[in-house]
mmCIF file of C-alpha atoms in Angstrom:
data_model
loop_
_atom_site.group_PDB
_atom_site.id
_atom_site.type_symbol
_atom_site.label_atom_id
_atom_site.label_comp_id
_atom_site.label_asym_id
_atom_site.label_seq_id
_atom_site.Cartn_x
_atom_site.Cartn_y
_atom_site.Cartn_z
ATOM 1 C CA UNK N 249 88.243 118.266 129.846
ATOM 2 C CA UNK N 250 89.322 115.568 127.444
ATOM 3 C CA UNK N 251 91.301 118.340 125.866
ATOM 4 C CA UNK N 252 93.738 118.767 128.539
ATOM 5 C CA UNK N 253 97.207 117.085 128.884
ATOM 6 C CA UNK N 254 95.661 114.364 131.181
ATOM 7 C CA UNK N 255 92.343 112.916 132.950
ATOM 8 C CA UNK N 256 94.218 112.480 136.251
ATOM 9 C CA UNK N 257 97.018 113.494 138.276
ATOM 10 C CA UNK N 258 99.915 112.511 137.870
ATOM 11 C CA UNK N 259 101.237 111.059 141.445
ATOM 12 C CA UNK N 260 98.502 110.693 142.823
ATOM 13 C CA UNK N 261 98.071 112.667 146.196
ATOM 14 C CA UNK N 262 98.676 110.977 149.241
ATOM 15 C CA UNK N 263 96.201 110.914 152.019
ATOM 16 C CA UNK N 264 97.360 113.480 154.073
ATOM 17 C CA UNK N 265 97.411 115.341 150.971
ATOM 18 C CA UNK N 266 94.029 114.869 150.152
ATOM 19 C CA UNK N 267 92.563 115.233 154.020
ATOM 20 C CA UNK N 268 94.039 118.946 154.275
ATOM 21 C CA UNK N 269 93.294 119.998 150.689
ATOM 22 C CA UNK N 270 89.297 118.922 151.977
ATOM 23 C CA UNK N 271 89.662 120.233 155.349
ATOM 24 C CA UNK N 272 90.830 123.532 153.288
ATOM 25 C CA UNK N 273 87.478 123.371 150.749
ATOM 26 C CA UNK N 274 85.334 122.368 153.662
ATOM 27 C CA UNK N 275 85.635 126.097 155.649
ATOM 28 C CA UNK N 276 85.468 127.766 152.112
ATOM 29 C CA UNK N 277 82.335 126.103 151.845
ATOM 30 C CA UNK N 278 81.302 126.669 155.688
ATOM 31 C CA UNK N 279 81.943 130.712 153.991
ATOM 32 C CA UNK N 280 79.748 130.393 151.208
ATOM 33 C CA UNK N 281 77.294 129.455 153.406
ATOM 34 C CA UNK N 282 77.981 132.017 156.099
ATOM 35 C CA UNK N 283 77.177 134.646 153.186
ATOM 36 C CA UNK N 284 73.875 133.142 152.396
ATOM 37 C CA UNK N 285 73.141 133.613 156.437
ATOM 38 C CA UNK N 286 74.009 137.080 155.953
ATOM 39 C CA UNK N 287 71.684 137.730 152.923
ATOM 40 C CA UNK N 288 68.807 136.669 154.894
ATOM 41 C CA UNK N 289 69.596 139.115 157.945
ATOM 42 C CA UNK N 290 70.139 141.858 155.645
ATOM 43 C CA UNK N 291 73.496 142.093 156.987
ATOM 44 C CA UNK N 292 75.482 145.545 156.114
ATOM 45 C CA UNK N 293 77.039 145.006 152.390
ATOM 46 C CA UNK N 294 80.459 145.869 153.848
ATOM 47 C CA UNK N 295 80.418 143.292 156.033
ATOM 48 C CA UNK N 296 79.545 140.843 153.081
ATOM 49 C CA UNK N 297 81.851 142.554 151.234
ATOM 50 C CA UNK N 298 84.888 141.503 153.167
ATOM 51 C CA UNK N 299 83.709 138.145 153.726
ATOM 52 C CA UNK N 300 83.366 137.308 150.300
ATOM 53 C CA UNK N 301 87.235 138.326 149.753
ATOM 54 C CA UNK N 302 87.990 136.167 152.617
ATOM 55 C CA UNK N 303 86.633 134.145 150.719
ATOM 56 C CA UNK N 304 88.534 134.942 147.063
ATOM 57 C CA UNK N 305 91.722 134.824 149.183
ATOM 58 C CA UNK N 306 91.010 131.618 150.341
ATOM 59 C CA UNK N 307 90.356 129.781 147.274
ATOM 60 C CA UNK N 308 93.732 131.768 145.769
ATOM 61 C CA UNK N 309 95.757 130.108 148.210
ATOM 62 C CA UNK N 310 93.916 126.570 147.430
ATOM 63 C CA UNK N 311 94.642 127.465 143.815
ATOM 64 C CA UNK N 312 98.045 128.478 144.449
ATOM 65 C CA UNK N 313 98.945 124.783 146.240
ATOM 66 C CA UNK N 314 97.134 123.324 143.123
ATOM 67 C CA UNK N 315 99.710 124.882 140.913
ATOM 68 C CA UNK N 316 102.554 124.570 142.965
ATOM 69 C CA UNK N 317 101.967 120.890 143.439
ATOM 70 C CA UNK N 318 101.327 120.595 139.164
ATOM 71 C CA UNK N 319 104.731 121.977 138.936
ATOM 72 C CA UNK N 320 106.140 119.654 140.994
ATOM 73 C CA UNK N 321 104.688 116.569 139.637
ATOM 74 C CA UNK N 322 103.203 117.159 136.723
ATOM 75 C CA UNK N 323 105.421 119.536 134.961
ATOM 76 C CA UNK N 324 108.053 118.023 136.084
ATOM 77 C CA UNK N 325 107.623 114.810 134.605
ATOM 78 C CA UNK N 326 107.174 116.689 131.175
ATOM 79 C CA UNK N 327 110.638 118.069 131.652
ATOM 80 C CA UNK N 328 112.177 114.798 132.212
ATOM 81 C CA UNK N 329 110.793 113.399 129.335
ATOM 82 C CA UNK N 330 111.673 116.239 127.548
ATOM 83 C CA UNK N 331 107.268 117.066 126.732
ATOM 84 C CA UNK N 332 108.121 120.406 129.016
ATOM 85 C CA UNK N 333 106.630 122.739 126.247
ATOM 86 C CA UNK N 334 103.590 121.923 125.764
ATOM 87 C CA UNK N 335 102.838 121.235 130.064
ATOM 88 C CA UNK N 336 104.369 124.672 130.652
ATOM 89 C CA UNK N 337 101.651 126.346 128.006
ATOM 90 C CA UNK N 338 98.839 124.528 129.171
ATOM 91 C CA UNK N 339 99.647 126.262 132.566
ATOM 92 C CA UNK N 340 100.213 129.256 131.279
ATOM 93 C CA UNK N 341 96.666 129.034 129.775
ATOM 94 C CA UNK N 342 95.134 128.324 132.993
ATOM 95 C CA UNK N 343 97.286 130.691 135.073
ATOM 96 C CA UNK N 344 95.801 133.843 132.620
ATOM 97 C CA UNK N 345 92.536 132.714 133.254
ATOM 98 C CA UNK N 346 93.087 132.710 137.007
ATOM 99 C CA UNK N 347 94.482 135.856 137.693
ATOM 100 C CA UNK N 348 91.392 137.641 135.394
ATOM 101 C CA UNK C 81 82.360 144.509 162.286
ATOM 102 C CA UNK C 82 81.315 147.575 164.890
ATOM 103 C CA UNK C 83 83.424 149.548 163.538
ATOM 104 C CA UNK C 84 81.390 149.823 160.279
ATOM 105 C CA UNK C 85 78.665 152.547 159.310
ATOM 106 C CA UNK C 86 76.045 149.998 159.873
ATOM 107 C CA UNK C 87 74.741 146.898 161.334
ATOM 108 C CA UNK C 88 71.814 146.054 158.422
ATOM 109 C CA UNK C 89 71.844 147.031 154.677
ATOM 110 C CA UNK C 90 70.259 150.911 155.035
ATOM 111 C CA UNK C 91 67.260 149.386 152.861
ATOM 112 C CA UNK C 92 66.013 145.840 153.161
ATOM 113 C CA UNK C 93 66.965 143.543 150.227
ATOM 114 C CA UNK C 94 63.039 142.243 148.892
ATOM 115 C CA UNK C 95 62.505 139.199 148.776
ATOM 116 C CA UNK C 96 62.674 138.491 145.343
ATOM 117 C CA UNK C 97 67.035 139.845 145.470
ATOM 118 C CA UNK C 98 67.290 137.484 148.535
ATOM 119 C CA UNK C 99 66.277 134.518 146.403
ATOM 120 C CA UNK C 100 68.542 135.071 143.416
ATOM 121 C CA UNK C 101 71.232 135.968 145.715
ATOM 122 C CA UNK C 102 71.033 133.028 147.190
ATOM 123 C CA UNK C 103 70.409 130.080 144.241
ATOM 124 C CA UNK C 104 73.984 132.198 143.253
ATOM 125 C CA UNK C 105 75.707 131.091 146.351
ATOM 126 C CA UNK C 106 74.157 127.965 146.683
ATOM 127 C CA UNK C 107 75.660 127.360 142.781
ATOM 128 C CA UNK C 108 79.535 128.889 144.556
ATOM 129 C CA UNK C 109 78.941 126.182 147.485
ATOM 130 C CA UNK C 110 77.757 123.020 144.830
ATOM 131 C CA UNK C 111 81.007 124.364 142.777
ATOM 132 C CA UNK C 112 83.231 124.330 146.306
ATOM 133 C CA UNK C 113 81.918 120.556 146.813
ATOM 134 C CA UNK C 114 82.378 119.568 143.303
ATOM 135 C CA UNK C 115 86.536 120.715 143.832
ATOM 136 C CA UNK C 116 86.375 118.249 146.736
ATOM 137 C CA UNK C 117 85.252 115.541 144.532
ATOM 138 C CA UNK C 118 87.605 116.007 142.680
ATOM 139 C CA UNK C 119 90.318 116.363 144.518
ATOM 140 C CA UNK C 120 89.343 112.967 146.082
ATOM 141 C CA UNK C 121 89.375 111.392 142.493
ATOM 142 C CA UNK C 122 92.631 112.666 141.811
ATOM 143 C CA UNK C 123 91.946 114.730 139.160
ATOM 144 C CA UNK C 124 94.155 116.223 137.514
ATOM 145 C CA UNK C 125 95.459 119.747 138.790
ATOM 146 C CA UNK C 126 94.613 121.858 135.372
ATOM 147 C CA UNK C 127 90.957 120.618 135.854
ATOM 148 C CA UNK C 128 91.041 121.732 139.239
ATOM 149 C CA UNK C 129 92.535 125.112 138.953
ATOM 150 C CA UNK C 130 89.424 125.694 136.273
ATOM 151 C CA UNK C 131 87.056 125.405 137.980
ATOM 152 C CA UNK C 132 89.267 127.156 141.150
ATOM 153 C CA UNK C 133 88.813 129.776 138.260
ATOM 154 C CA UNK C 134 85.202 129.976 137.583
ATOM 155 C CA UNK C 135 84.162 130.208 141.214
ATOM 156 C CA UNK C 136 86.580 132.934 141.695
ATOM 157 C CA UNK C 137 84.408 134.641 138.715
ATOM 158 C CA UNK C 138 81.085 133.721 140.219
ATOM 159 C CA UNK C 139 82.177 135.369 143.382
ATOM 160 C CA UNK C 140 83.652 138.118 141.781
ATOM 161 C CA UNK C 141 80.207 138.924 140.071
ATOM 162 C CA UNK C 142 78.445 138.456 143.108
ATOM 163 C CA UNK C 143 80.828 141.049 144.771
ATOM 164 C CA UNK C 144 80.034 143.180 142.093
ATOM 165 C CA UNK C 145 76.564 142.985 142.734
ATOM 166 C CA UNK C 146 76.675 143.778 146.495
ATOM 167 C CA UNK C 147 78.388 146.370 145.750
ATOM 168 C CA UNK C 148 76.372 148.325 143.240
ATOM 169 C CA UNK C 149 73.256 148.027 145.569
ATOM 170 C CA UNK C 150 75.647 149.024 148.295
ATOM 171 C CA UNK C 151 75.891 152.109 146.070
ATOM 172 C CA UNK C 152 72.352 152.252 144.928
ATOM 173 C CA UNK C 153 71.021 152.617 148.589
ATOM 174 C CA UNK C 154 73.612 153.384 151.660
ATOM 175 C CA UNK C 155 76.375 155.631 149.937
ATOM 176 C CA UNK C 156 73.362 157.323 147.469
ATOM 177 C CA UNK C 157 71.714 157.677 151.360
ATOM 178 C CA UNK C 158 74.612 158.908 152.952
ATOM 179 C CA UNK C 159 75.134 161.263 149.733
ATOM 180 C CA UNK C 160 71.844 162.855 150.384
ATOM 181 C CA UNK C 161 72.564 163.546 154.160
ATOM 182 C CA UNK C 162 75.675 164.708 153.498
ATOM 183 C CA UNK C 163 77.846 162.264 155.165
ATOM 184 C CA UNK C 164 78.885 161.020 151.638
ATOM 185 C CA UNK C 165 82.797 161.459 152.455
ATOM 186 C CA UNK C 166 82.738 158.625 155.285
ATOM 187 C CA UNK C 167 80.681 155.820 152.800
ATOM 188 C CA UNK C 168 82.459 156.277 150.258
ATOM 189 C CA UNK C 169 86.219 155.735 152.504
ATOM 190 C CA UNK C 170 84.706 152.910 153.721
ATOM 191 C CA UNK C 171 83.521 151.524 150.500
ATOM 192 C CA UNK C 172 87.011 152.417 149.061
ATOM 193 C CA UNK C 173 88.823 150.122 152.025
ATOM 194 C CA UNK C 174 87.154 147.451 150.691
ATOM 195 C CA UNK C 175 87.478 147.782 147.658
ATOM 196 C CA UNK C 176 90.864 147.841 147.955
ATOM 197 C CA UNK C 177 91.168 144.548 149.305
ATOM 198 C CA UNK C 178 88.651 142.987 147.310
ATOM 199 C CA UNK C 179 90.969 143.332 143.867
ATOM 200 C CA UNK C 180 94.107 141.757 145.939
ATOM 201 C CA UNK G 194 84.725 158.157 124.973
ATOM 202 C CA UNK G 195 81.794 160.186 123.769
ATOM 203 C CA UNK G 196 79.555 157.024 124.801
ATOM 204 C CA UNK G 197 80.944 158.510 128.813
ATOM 205 C CA UNK G 198 78.190 160.243 130.856
ATOM 206 C CA UNK G 199 80.826 163.348 130.749
ATOM 207 C CA UNK G 200 84.037 164.964 128.450
ATOM 208 C CA UNK G 201 85.856 166.142 131.716
ATOM 209 C CA UNK G 202 86.288 166.103 135.427
ATOM 210 C CA UNK G 203 83.262 167.485 137.274
ATOM 211 C CA UNK G 204 85.288 169.639 139.132
ATOM 212 C CA UNK G 205 88.796 170.521 138.036
ATOM 213 C CA UNK G 206 91.533 168.968 140.085
ATOM 214 C CA UNK G 207 93.794 171.438 141.390
ATOM 215 C CA UNK G 208 97.336 172.537 140.714
ATOM 216 C CA UNK G 209 97.821 170.539 144.097
ATOM 217 C CA UNK G 210 95.931 167.681 143.071
ATOM 218 C CA UNK G 211 97.710 167.553 139.386
ATOM 219 C CA UNK G 212 101.309 167.924 140.516
ATOM 220 C CA UNK G 213 100.893 165.001 142.990
ATOM 221 C CA UNK G 214 99.538 162.726 140.384
ATOM 222 C CA UNK G 215 102.127 163.784 138.101
ATOM 223 C CA UNK G 216 104.646 162.962 140.651
ATOM 224 C CA UNK G 217 103.562 159.703 140.835
ATOM 225 C CA UNK G 218 102.444 159.146 137.021
ATOM 226 C CA UNK G 219 106.328 160.211 136.233
ATOM 227 C CA UNK G 220 107.537 157.493 138.754
ATOM 228 C CA UNK G 221 105.643 154.832 137.190
ATOM 229 C CA UNK G 222 106.999 156.006 133.414
ATOM 230 C CA UNK G 223 110.608 155.720 135.317
ATOM 231 C CA UNK G 224 109.837 152.257 136.239
ATOM 232 C CA UNK G 225 109.027 150.969 132.821
ATOM 233 C CA UNK G 226 112.050 152.398 131.476
ATOM 234 C CA UNK G 227 113.865 150.363 134.106
ATOM 235 C CA UNK G 228 112.256 147.643 133.266
ATOM 236 C CA UNK G 229 113.150 148.323 129.349
ATOM 237 C CA UNK G 230 117.115 148.603 131.104
ATOM 238 C CA UNK G 231 116.551 145.175 132.663
ATOM 239 C CA UNK G 232 115.664 143.576 129.223
ATOM 240 C CA UNK G 233 118.513 144.373 127.698
ATOM 241 C CA UNK G 234 121.015 143.918 130.581
ATOM 242 C CA UNK G 235 119.158 140.152 130.393
ATOM 243 C CA UNK G 236 118.950 140.429 134.634
ATOM 244 C CA UNK G 237 117.182 137.299 135.934
ATOM 245 C CA UNK G 238 113.433 137.140 134.811
ATOM 246 C CA UNK G 239 112.186 137.091 138.962
ATOM 247 C CA UNK G 240 114.136 140.448 139.439
ATOM 248 C CA UNK G 241 111.698 142.080 135.948
ATOM 249 C CA UNK G 242 108.882 139.963 137.363
ATOM 250 C CA UNK G 243 109.026 141.343 140.605
ATOM 251 C CA UNK G 244 109.693 144.667 139.178
ATOM 252 C CA UNK G 245 106.065 144.450 137.127
ATOM 253 C CA UNK G 246 105.019 143.536 140.098
ATOM 254 C CA UNK G 247 105.558 147.055 141.484
ATOM 255 C CA UNK G 248 104.008 148.809 138.592
ATOM 256 C CA UNK G 249 101.001 146.772 138.357
ATOM 257 C CA UNK G 250 100.307 148.180 142.357
ATOM 258 C CA UNK G 251 101.851 151.507 141.821
ATOM 259 C CA UNK G 252 98.862 151.926 139.089
ATOM 260 C CA UNK G 253 96.303 149.966 140.953
ATOM 261 C CA UNK G 254 97.072 153.093 143.498
ATOM 262 C CA UNK G 255 96.265 155.560 141.193
ATOM 263 C CA UNK G 256 93.478 154.213 140.163
ATOM 264 C CA UNK G 257 92.042 154.155 143.640
ATOM 265 C CA UNK G 258 92.969 157.635 143.675
ATOM 266 C CA UNK G 259 91.174 158.205 140.844
ATOM 267 C CA UNK G 260 88.196 156.262 141.906
ATOM 268 C CA UNK G 261 88.029 158.031 145.531
ATOM 269 C CA UNK G 262 87.932 161.196 143.564
ATOM 270 C CA UNK G 263 85.273 160.696 141.264
ATOM 271 C CA UNK G 264 82.748 159.504 143.473
ATOM 272 C CA UNK G 265 83.249 162.094 146.020
ATOM 273 C CA UNK G 266 82.806 164.248 142.963
ATOM 274 C CA UNK G 267 81.478 163.353 139.842
ATOM 275 C CA UNK G 268 78.962 160.459 141.527
ATOM 276 C CA UNK G 269 78.248 162.422 144.424
ATOM 277 C CA UNK G 270 76.924 165.460 141.591
ATOM 278 C CA UNK G 271 74.667 162.964 139.875
ATOM 279 C CA UNK G 272 73.431 161.691 143.165
ATOM 280 C CA UNK G 273 72.168 165.500 144.200
ATOM 281 C CA UNK G 274 70.712 166.155 141.241
ATOM 282 C CA UNK G 275 68.835 162.484 141.275
ATOM 283 C CA UNK G 276 71.384 161.113 138.707
ATOM 284 C CA UNK G 277 73.150 158.866 140.819
ATOM 285 C CA UNK G 278 72.285 155.023 138.911
ATOM 286 C CA UNK G 279 73.300 155.827 135.636
ATOM 287 C CA UNK G 280 76.643 157.356 137.032
ATOM 288 C CA UNK G 281 76.954 154.048 139.044
ATOM 289 C CA UNK G 282 76.004 151.844 136.090
ATOM 290 C CA UNK G 283 78.979 153.348 134.568
ATOM 291 C CA UNK G 284 81.582 153.351 137.137
ATOM 292 C CA UNK G 285 81.003 149.664 138.098
ATOM 293 C CA UNK G 286 81.682 148.912 134.806
ATOM 294 C CA UNK G 287 84.446 150.121 134.481
ATOM 295 C CA UNK G 288 85.419 148.619 138.187
ATOM 296 C CA UNK G 289 84.665 145.203 136.134
ATOM 297 C CA UNK G 290 87.432 145.573 133.860
ATOM 298 C CA UNK G 291 89.638 147.453 136.499
ATOM 299 C CA UNK G 292 89.840 144.393 138.372
ATOM 300 C CA UNK G 293 90.700 141.480 135.780
ATOM 301 C CA UNK M 64 118.525 140.760 144.487
ATOM 302 C CA UNK M 65 121.238 138.861 145.579
ATOM 303 C CA UNK M 66 118.900 136.780 147.341
ATOM 304 C CA UNK M 67 117.011 135.231 144.152
ATOM 305 C CA UNK M 68 118.863 131.946 142.767
ATOM 306 C CA UNK M 69 120.377 133.950 139.707
ATOM 307 C CA UNK M 70 121.395 137.279 138.691
ATOM 308 C CA UNK M 71 120.696 137.096 134.640
ATOM 309 C CA UNK M 72 118.643 135.345 132.559
ATOM 310 C CA UNK M 73 120.221 131.646 132.394
ATOM 311 C CA UNK M 74 119.764 131.721 128.312
ATOM 312 C CA UNK M 75 120.511 135.173 127.351
ATOM 313 C CA UNK M 76 117.434 136.947 125.064
ATOM 314 C CA UNK M 77 117.718 136.701 121.854
ATOM 315 C CA UNK M 78 117.898 140.418 119.938
ATOM 316 C CA UNK M 79 114.845 139.751 118.496
ATOM 317 C CA UNK M 80 112.858 138.580 121.854
ATOM 318 C CA UNK M 81 114.709 142.056 123.495
ATOM 319 C CA UNK M 82 113.160 144.490 120.292
ATOM 320 C CA UNK M 83 109.512 142.606 120.577
ATOM 321 C CA UNK M 84 109.958 143.306 124.327
ATOM 322 C CA UNK M 85 111.262 146.652 124.490
ATOM 323 C CA UNK M 86 108.512 147.555 121.954
ATOM 324 C CA UNK M 87 105.450 146.765 124.247
ATOM 325 C CA UNK M 88 107.331 148.303 126.798
ATOM 326 C CA UNK M 89 107.720 151.736 124.809
ATOM 327 C CA UNK M 90 103.908 151.362 124.262
ATOM 328 C CA UNK M 91 103.320 151.321 127.649
ATOM 329 C CA UNK M 92 105.433 153.950 128.822
ATOM 330 C CA UNK M 93 103.606 155.936 125.967
ATOM 331 C CA UNK M 94 100.398 155.028 127.265
ATOM 332 C CA UNK M 95 101.581 156.093 131.104
ATOM 333 C CA UNK M 96 102.491 159.966 129.933
ATOM 334 C CA UNK M 97 99.090 159.772 128.315
ATOM 335 C CA UNK M 98 97.831 158.807 131.375
ATOM 336 C CA UNK M 99 100.018 162.414 132.475
ATOM 337 C CA UNK M 100 98.426 164.502 129.690
ATOM 338 C CA UNK M 101 94.578 163.353 130.746
ATOM 339 C CA UNK M 102 95.486 164.736 134.074
ATOM 340 C CA UNK M 103 96.829 168.246 133.148
ATOM 341 C CA UNK M 104 93.585 168.757 130.615
ATOM 342 C CA UNK M 105 91.178 167.488 133.023
ATOM 343 C CA UNK M 106 89.405 164.388 131.540
ATOM 344 C CA UNK M 107 86.687 162.739 132.859
ATOM 345 C CA UNK M 108 87.609 160.302 135.649
ATOM 346 C CA UNK M 109 86.362 157.539 133.766
ATOM 347 C CA UNK M 110 88.422 157.819 130.591
ATOM 348 C CA UNK M 111 91.199 157.539 132.579
ATOM 349 C CA UNK M 112 90.300 154.640 134.618
ATOM 350 C CA UNK M 113 89.645 152.499 131.115
ATOM 351 C CA UNK M 114 93.423 153.932 130.349
ATOM 352 C CA UNK M 115 94.908 152.555 133.552
ATOM 353 C CA UNK M 116 92.920 149.310 132.799
ATOM 354 C CA UNK M 117 94.911 149.309 129.634
ATOM 355 C CA UNK M 118 98.175 149.854 131.088
ATOM 356 C CA UNK M 119 97.425 146.928 133.652
ATOM 357 C CA UNK M 120 96.484 144.592 131.236
ATOM 358 C CA UNK M 121 99.740 145.113 129.013
ATOM 359 C CA UNK M 122 101.654 144.929 131.475
ATOM 360 C CA UNK M 123 99.770 141.599 132.693
ATOM 361 C CA UNK M 124 100.930 140.621 129.059
ATOM 362 C CA UNK M 125 104.398 141.293 129.609
ATOM 363 C CA UNK M 126 104.418 139.660 132.556
ATOM 364 C CA UNK M 127 103.312 136.293 131.364
ATOM 365 C CA UNK M 128 105.142 136.317 128.585
ATOM 366 C CA UNK M 129 108.392 136.891 131.292
ATOM 367 C CA UNK M 130 106.954 133.721 133.395
ATOM 368 C CA UNK M 131 106.479 130.937 130.640
ATOM 369 C CA UNK M 132 109.813 131.992 129.201
ATOM 370 C CA UNK M 133 111.191 131.425 132.395
ATOM 371 C CA UNK M 134 109.388 128.170 132.873
ATOM 372 C CA UNK M 135 110.524 127.323 129.918
ATOM 373 C CA UNK M 136 114.457 127.974 130.241
ATOM 374 C CA UNK M 137 115.610 128.773 133.628
ATOM 375 C CA UNK M 138 113.093 126.624 135.687
ATOM 376 C CA UNK M 139 113.228 123.681 132.402
ATOM 377 C CA UNK M 140 117.426 123.767 133.651
ATOM 378 C CA UNK M 141 117.238 123.583 137.409
ATOM 379 C CA UNK M 142 114.696 120.793 136.924
ATOM 380 C CA UNK M 143 117.087 118.735 134.210
ATOM 381 C CA UNK M 144 119.692 119.315 136.717
ATOM 382 C CA UNK M 145 117.465 118.026 139.924
ATOM 383 C CA UNK M 146 117.213 121.456 141.660
ATOM 384 C CA UNK M 147 113.488 122.459 140.805
ATOM 385 C CA UNK M 148 111.930 122.414 144.019
ATOM 386 C CA UNK M 149 114.216 125.433 145.125
ATOM 387 C CA UNK M 150 113.362 126.779 141.244
ATOM 388 C CA UNK M 151 109.640 126.528 141.260
ATOM 389 C CA UNK M 152 108.759 127.661 145.342
ATOM 390 C CA UNK M 153 110.566 131.027 143.942
ATOM 391 C CA UNK M 154 108.696 131.086 140.955
ATOM 392 C CA UNK M 155 105.830 130.698 143.335
ATOM 393 C CA UNK M 156 106.740 133.519 145.427
ATOM 394 C CA UNK M 157 106.664 135.808 142.455
ATOM 395 C CA UNK M 158 103.032 134.558 141.195
ATOM 396 C CA UNK M 159 101.204 135.480 144.359
ATOM 397 C CA UNK M 160 102.399 138.688 144.591
ATOM 398 C CA UNK M 161 101.949 139.190 141.261
ATOM 399 C CA UNK M 162 97.946 138.709 141.015
ATOM 400 C CA UNK M 163 97.593 140.437 144.552
#
């Protein structure tokens, strides 16, 4: 991790932001547990795939929120300090991995 | 769910298969909790995105295992009974959703 | 290519199927040329990205059609001959690559 | 298109940038024509899918180049003028569509 530009968010998340994010992640955690139950009950593969796809979609949306906040704070700050290129390249590298 | 061809897996998963799958899903559940901790600690967005991308990848692999098993059991059974088309179309519909 | 199970489609495509597929591919080819023109005219990046995304989507749909036909002919044939596993594994390998 | 923030790239592409981009797009155009030939010759579906997947990957890379340039010029300019939020939101909207 120390190879990244920062260790912490440039601007700390507000407690409201944290609560919303935690709620989304708890819901995802619950969906993952739901799949464990479906496996246990030998549920039909197609129903399991649909659930996995719902989790993928929820995770992607969390990723988009994190990306947007990152651009509005960390990348914006870097650009204002004239250090935008490095920050943009760091983000691009993770976006490429993300959409794999 | 009743709109799908089956409610349960055509051939029940063996207990070995179930254990392996549950272990993978528990690891994913742990990774989702890990992100909650990262949010709480205001960790750097890029590190959070990398973690989300790791979960996406692990979930995709679970999806592939489920898909492969589904083809080898449910779809194969349907084809042997001369009812392949319906089963293939059902799978295609979920694959399209999956890769979104 | 010789590492794959076949060199040709198990069941030749009908001329109707071929025409439809060629039309879709010609449209995609035209869309790719359209982007070349947009680059030349220095069009706005966002408009270019939207066009690229439209091509991705059209290509994905061609891929789905090929996959569905493959399952309904080649994979079905293999299963009926009791050689389903190999054919399913071959398809899974390409699906994993496809959704990257 | 008039609903986007600009009609043209904020900073015109250099002729070197244009040539490189055109070459990549011409190669992609050639790959799309290659698939038309494969369809005509009734080539094996798996080989066609592998080619489609190669085009997807090449297009994605073009998309990443356009995105990176967009961030380094248009978004950076917008941020420096204090109009970053709108520009970032516009980019996020297209990224969401892109990774579908």
